[in-house]
């Protein structure tokens, strides 16, 4: 069975909480991603900024920085946790991605799409039986 380390996107694109919302949106568009881990200078995870968070701009037109709109109560998982725990988090929270940490510092991201080859491998193994 694959591990989190095997399937995660390592060293994801991140942003700091003091950066502008415009800069965050430009990054989402440029890299064709739907969210950014928000990290402090020491790479500790302090939040996540998703497209959904950015929609709050309509309700909070005074917001200017990533820290103004990010979700600070982040669900993340250790790089050493079983892969099934990532699936449980995605399913129970309807997340698109889960942040992966190594002792609190960002190590990677696992998205729903990252799990598809694992599922395909499982189906292939069943089909071969």
PDB file of N, CA, C and O in Angstrom, residues 83-125:
ATOM      1  N   UNK A  83      -2.257   6.297   5.362  1.00  0.00           N
ATOM      2  CA  UNK A  83      -2.933   6.934   4.237  1.00  0.00           C
ATOM      3  C   UNK A  83      -4.453   6.980   4.422  1.00  0.00           C
ATOM      4  O   UNK A  83      -5.107   7.948   4.049  1.00  0.00           O
ATOM      5  N   UNK A  84      -5.003   5.971   5.042  1.00  0.00           N
ATOM      6  CA  UNK A  84      -6.452   5.925   5.241  1.00  0.00           C
ATOM      7  C   UNK A  84      -6.942   7.114   6.073  1.00  0.00           C
ATOM      8  O   UNK A  84      -8.076   7.557   5.918  1.00  0.00           O
ATOM      9  N   UNK A  85      -6.081   7.677   6.922  1.00  0.00           N
ATOM     10  CA  UNK A  85      -6.482   8.841   7.716  1.00  0.00           C
ATOM     11  C   UNK A  85      -6.695  10.073   6.841  1.00  0.00           C
ATOM     12  O   UNK A  85      -7.559  10.899   7.115  1.00  0.00           O
ATOM     13  N   UNK A  86      -5.922  10.195   5.767  1.00  0.00           N
ATOM     14  CA  UNK A  86      -6.135  11.290   4.824  1.00  0.00           C
ATOM     15  C   UNK A  86      -7.512  11.147   4.178  1.00  0.00           C
ATOM     16  O   UNK A  86      -8.260  12.115   4.062  1.00  0.00           O
ATOM     17  N   UNK A  87      -7.831   9.931   3.770  1.00  0.00           N
ATOM     18  CA  UNK A  87      -9.130   9.674   3.152  1.00  0.00           C
ATOM     19  C   UNK A  87     -10.252  10.006   4.133  1.00  0.00           C
ATOM     20  O   UNK A  87     -11.240  10.661   3.766  1.00  0.00           O
ATOM     21  N   UNK A  88     -10.105   9.587   5.377  1.00  0.00           N
ATOM     22  CA  UNK A  88     -11.122   9.873   6.398  1.00  0.00           C
ATOM     23  C   UNK A  88     -11.332  11.376   6.563  1.00  0.00           C
ATOM     24  O   UNK A  88     -12.466  11.844   6.656  1.00  0.00           O
ATOM     25  N   UNK A  89     -10.242  12.145   6.584  1.00  0.00           N
ATOM     26  CA  UNK A  89     -10.352  13.600   6.743  1.00  0.00           C
ATOM     27  C   UNK A  89     -11.049  14.231   5.538  1.00  0.00           C
ATOM     28  O   UNK A  89     -11.938  15.068   5.689  1.00  0.00           O
ATOM     29  N   UNK A  90     -10.649  13.821   4.346  1.00  0.00           N
ATOM     30  CA  UNK A  90     -11.272  14.367   3.138  1.00  0.00           C
ATOM     31  C   UNK A  90     -12.759  14.047   3.109  1.00  0.00           C
ATOM     32  O   UNK A  90     -13.591  14.919   2.823  1.00  0.00           O
ATOM     33  N   UNK A  91     -13.101  12.821   3.417  1.00  0.00           N
ATOM     34  CA  UNK A  91     -14.506  12.398   3.356  1.00  0.00           C
ATOM     35  C   UNK A  91     -15.360  13.038   4.440  1.00  0.00           C
ATOM     36  O   UNK A  91     -16.473  13.484   4.188  1.00  0.00           O
ATOM     37  N   UNK A  92     -14.845  13.113   5.648  1.00  0.00           N
ATOM     38  CA  UNK A  92     -15.662  13.618   6.754  1.00  0.00           C
ATOM     39  C   UNK A  92     -15.777  15.141   6.761  1.00  0.00           C
ATOM     40  O   UNK A  92     -16.676  15.686   7.393  1.00  0.00           O
ATOM     41  N   UNK A  93     -14.886  15.836   6.057  1.00  0.00           N
ATOM     42  CA  UNK A  93     -14.919  17.299   6.037  1.00  0.00           C
ATOM     43  C   UNK A  93     -15.227  17.886   4.661  1.00  0.00           C
ATOM     44  O   UNK A  93     -15.280  19.091   4.509  1.00  0.00           O
ATOM     45  N   UNK A  94     -15.379  17.045   3.659  1.00  0.00           N
ATOM     46  CA  UNK A  94     -15.613  17.488   2.287  1.00  0.00           C
ATOM     47  C   UNK A  94     -14.509  18.447   1.827  1.00  0.00           C
ATOM     48  O   UNK A  94     -14.768  19.470   1.208  1.00  0.00           O
ATOM     49  N   UNK A  95     -13.255  18.107   2.156  1.00  0.00           N
ATOM     50  CA  UNK A  95     -12.099  18.905   1.749  1.00  0.00           C
ATOM     51  C   UNK A  95     -11.642  18.473   0.358  1.00  0.00           C
ATOM     52  O   UNK A  95     -11.792  17.316  -0.023  1.00  0.00           O
ATOM     53  N   UNK A  96     -11.008  19.390  -0.346  1.00  0.00           N
ATOM     54  CA  UNK A  96     -10.365  19.070  -1.616  1.00  0.00           C
ATOM     55  C   UNK A  96      -8.933  18.609  -1.396  1.00  0.00           C
ATOM     56  O   UNK A  96      -8.362  17.920  -2.224  1.00  0.00           O
ATOM     57  N   UNK A  97      -8.358  19.069  -0.277  1.00  0.00           N
ATOM     58  CA  UNK A  97      -6.959  18.752   0.001  1.00  0.00           C
ATOM     59  C   UNK A  97      -6.732  18.683   1.499  1.00  0.00           C
ATOM     60  O   UNK A  97      -7.497  19.269   2.258  1.00  0.00           O
ATOM     61  N   UNK A  98      -5.674  18.002   1.887  1.00  0.00           N
ATOM     62  CA  UNK A  98      -5.265  17.944   3.293  1.00  0.00           C
ATOM     63  C   UNK A  98      -3.803  18.365   3.350  1.00  0.00           C
ATOM     64  O   UNK A  98      -2.975  17.894   2.564  1.00  0.00           O
ATOM     65  N   UNK A  99      -3.503  19.265   4.284  1.00  0.00           N
ATOM     66  CA  UNK A  99      -2.118  19.683   4.475  1.00  0.00           C
ATOM     67  C   UNK A  99      -1.375  18.606   5.248  1.00  0.00           C
ATOM     68  O   UNK A  99      -1.896  18.046   6.220  1.00  0.00           O
ATOM     69  N   UNK A 100      -0.168  18.335   4.819  1.00  0.00           N
ATOM     70  CA  UNK A 100       0.667  17.316   5.443  1.00  0.00           C
ATOM     71  C   UNK A 100       1.813  18.030   6.153  1.00  0.00           C
ATOM     72  O   UNK A 100       2.496  18.869   5.560  1.00  0.00           O
ATOM     73  N   UNK A 101       2.004  17.689   7.422  1.00  0.00           N
ATOM     74  CA  UNK A 101       3.060  18.346   8.181  1.00  0.00           C
ATOM     75  C   UNK A 101       4.085  17.344   8.689  1.00  0.00           C
ATOM     76  O   UNK A 101       3.818  16.149   8.801  1.00  0.00           O
ATOM     77  N   UNK A 102       5.253  17.867   8.941  1.00  0.00           N
ATOM     78  CA  UNK A 102       6.321  17.118   9.588  1.00  0.00           C
ATOM     79  C   UNK A 102       6.716  17.944  10.805  1.00  0.00           C
ATOM     80  O   UNK A 102       7.363  18.985  10.662  1.00  0.00           O
ATOM     81  N   UNK A 103       6.231  17.532  11.971  1.00  0.00           N
ATOM     82  CA  UNK A 103       6.445  18.262  13.225  1.00  0.00           C
ATOM     83  C   UNK A 103       5.959  19.709  13.138  1.00  0.00           C
ATOM     84  O   UNK A 103       6.638  20.634  13.575  1.00  0.00           O
ATOM     85  N   UNK A 104       4.775  19.884  12.533  1.00  0.00           N
ATOM     86  CA  UNK A 104       4.146  21.200  12.465  1.00  0.00           C
ATOM     87  C   UNK A 104       4.550  22.047  11.277  1.00  0.00           C
ATOM     88  O   UNK A 104       3.937  23.069  11.005  1.00  0.00           O
ATOM     89  N   UNK A 105       5.586  21.640  10.561  1.00  0.00           N
ATOM     90  CA  UNK A 105       6.041  22.396   9.386  1.00  0.00           C
ATOM     91  C   UNK A 105       5.466  21.760   8.122  1.00  0.00           C
ATOM     92  O   UNK A 105       5.423  20.536   8.005  1.00  0.00           O
ATOM     93  N   UNK A 106       5.087  22.598   7.177  1.00  0.00           N
ATOM     94  CA  UNK A 106       4.482  22.093   5.949  1.00  0.00           C
ATOM     95  C   UNK A 106       5.448  21.150   5.225  1.00  0.00           C
ATOM     96  O   UNK A 106       6.626  21.475   5.034  1.00  0.00           O
ATOM     97  N   UNK A 107       4.966  19.979   4.878  1.00  0.00           N
ATOM     98  CA  UNK A 107       5.774  18.995   4.160  1.00  0.00           C
ATOM     99  C   UNK A 107       5.188  18.704   2.788  1.00  0.00           C
ATOM    100  O   UNK A 107       5.903  18.354   1.852  1.00  0.00           O
ATOM    101  N   UNK A 108       3.857  18.843   2.674  1.00  0.00           N
ATOM    102  CA  UNK A 108       3.213  18.538   1.409  1.00  0.00           C
ATOM    103  C   UNK A 108       1.719  18.718   1.497  1.00  0.00           C
ATOM    104  O   UNK A 108       1.181  19.185   2.504  1.00  0.00           O
ATOM    105  N   UNK A 109       1.073  18.326   0.418  1.00  0.00           N
ATOM    106  CA  UNK A 109      -0.386  18.386   0.309  1.00  0.00           C
ATOM    107  C   UNK A 109      -0.843  17.119  -0.385  1.00  0.00           C
ATOM    108  O   UNK A 109      -0.201  16.651  -1.330  1.00  0.00           O
ATOM    109  N   UNK A 110      -1.955  16.562   0.092  1.00  0.00           N
ATOM    110  CA  UNK A 110      -2.592  15.448  -0.600  1.00  0.00           C
ATOM    111  C   UNK A 110      -3.970  15.926  -1.024  1.00  0.00           C
ATOM    112  O   UNK A 110      -4.762  16.384  -0.201  1.00  0.00           O
ATOM    113  N   UNK A 111      -4.234  15.826  -2.322  1.00  0.00           N
ATOM    114  CA  UNK A 111      -5.534  16.231  -2.857  1.00  0.00           C
ATOM    115  C   UNK A 111      -6.348  14.993  -3.208  1.00  0.00           C
ATOM    116  O   UNK A 111      -5.820  13.873  -3.256  1.00  0.00           O
ATOM    117  N   UNK A 112      -7.606  15.219  -3.484  1.00  0.00           N
ATOM    118  CA  UNK A 112      -8.454  14.112  -3.942  1.00  0.00           C
ATOM    119  C   UNK A 112      -7.852  13.469  -5.178  1.00  0.00           C
ATOM    120  O   UNK A 112      -7.830  12.243  -5.304  1.00  0.00           O
ATOM    121  N   UNK A 113      -7.357  14.305  -6.094  1.00  0.00           N
ATOM    122  CA  UNK A 113      -6.770  13.784  -7.337  1.00  0.00           C
ATOM    123  C   UNK A 113      -5.560  12.894  -7.060  1.00  0.00           C
ATOM    124  O   UNK A 113      -5.337  11.914  -7.786  1.00  0.00           O
ATOM    125  N   UNK A 114      -4.785  13.201  -6.020  1.00  0.00           N
ATOM    126  CA  UNK A 114      -3.624  12.382  -5.670  1.00  0.00           C
ATOM    127  C   UNK A 114      -4.025  10.976  -5.250  1.00  0.00           C
ATOM    128  O   UNK A 114      -3.220  10.047  -5.330  1.00  0.00           O
ATOM    129  N   UNK A 115      -5.247  10.836  -4.784  1.00  0.00           N
ATOM    130  CA  UNK A 115      -5.721   9.532  -4.316  1.00  0.00           C
ATOM    131  C   UNK A 115      -6.247   8.642  -5.447  1.00  0.00           C
ATOM    132  O   UNK A 115      -6.372   7.427  -5.273  1.00  0.00           O
ATOM    133  N   UNK A 116      -6.551   9.214  -6.599  1.00  0.00           N
ATOM    134  CA  UNK A 116      -7.126   8.432  -7.697  1.00  0.00           C
ATOM    135  C   UNK A 116      -6.203   7.316  -8.181  1.00  0.00           C
ATOM    136  O   UNK A 116      -6.669   6.187  -8.373  1.00  0.00           O
ATOM    137  N   UNK A 117      -4.894   7.544  -8.360  1.00  0.00           N
ATOM    138  CA  UNK A 117      -4.030   6.422  -8.759  1.00  0.00           C
ATOM    139  C   UNK A 117      -3.980   5.307  -7.710  1.00  0.00           C
ATOM    140  O   UNK A 117      -3.852   4.132  -8.062  1.00  0.00           O
ATOM    141  N   UNK A 118      -4.103   5.674  -6.446  1.00  0.00           N
ATOM    142  CA  UNK A 118      -4.113   4.663  -5.383  1.00  0.00           C
ATOM    143  C   UNK A 118      -5.360   3.794  -5.520  1.00  0.00           C
ATOM    144  O   UNK A 118      -5.295   2.564  -5.454  1.00  0.00           O
ATOM    145  N   UNK A 119      -6.493   4.453  -5.742  1.00  0.00           N
ATOM    146  CA  UNK A 119      -7.748   3.714  -5.917  1.00  0.00           C
ATOM    147  C   UNK A 119      -7.679   2.840  -7.161  1.00  0.00           C
ATOM    148  O   UNK A 119      -8.088   1.673  -7.140  1.00  0.00           O
ATOM    149  N   UNK A 120      -7.140   3.392  -8.242  1.00  0.00           N
ATOM    150  CA  UNK A 120      -7.003   2.616  -9.467  1.00  0.00           C
ATOM    151  C   UNK A 120      -6.140   1.381  -9.230  1.00  0.00           C
ATOM    152  O   UNK A 120      -6.475   0.283  -9.683  1.00  0.00           O
ATOM    153  N   UNK A 121      -5.059   1.551  -8.473  1.00  0.00           N
ATOM    154  CA  UNK A 121      -4.208   0.410  -8.140  1.00  0.00           C
ATOM    155  C   UNK A 121      -4.956  -0.638  -7.331  1.00  0.00           C
ATOM    156  O   UNK A 121      -4.786  -1.841  -7.552  1.00  0.00           O
ATOM    157  N   UNK A 122      -5.793  -0.173  -6.405  1.00  0.00           N
ATOM    158  CA  UNK A 122      -6.587  -1.104  -5.601  1.00  0.00           C
ATOM    159  C   UNK A 122      -7.578  -1.861  -6.487  1.00  0.00           C
ATOM    160  O   UNK A 122      -7.750  -3.072  -6.330  1.00  0.00           O
ATOM    161  N   UNK A 123      -8.202  -1.151  -7.393  1.00  0.00           N
ATOM    162  CA  UNK A 123      -9.156  -1.797  -8.300  1.00  0.00           C
ATOM    163  C   UNK A 123      -8.463  -2.777  -9.236  1.00  0.00           C
ATOM    164  O   UNK A 123      -8.997  -3.845  -9.524  1.00  0.00           O
ATOM    165  N   UNK A 124      -7.276  -2.395  -9.681  1.00  0.00           N
ATOM    166  CA  UNK A 124      -6.493  -3.286 -10.532  1.00  0.00           C
ATOM    167  C   UNK A 124      -6.114  -4.554  -9.801  1.00  0.00           C
ATOM    168  O   UNK A 124      -6.155  -5.640 -10.376  1.00  0.00           O
ATOM    169  N   UNK A 125      -5.767  -4.415  -8.522  1.00  0.00           N
ATOM    170  CA  UNK A 125      -5.399  -5.579  -7.717  1.00  0.00           C
ATOM    171  C   UNK A 125      -6.608  -6.487  -7.536  1.00  0.00           C
ATOM    172  O   UNK A 125      -6.480  -7.698  -7.593  1.00  0.00           O
TER     173      UNK A 125
END
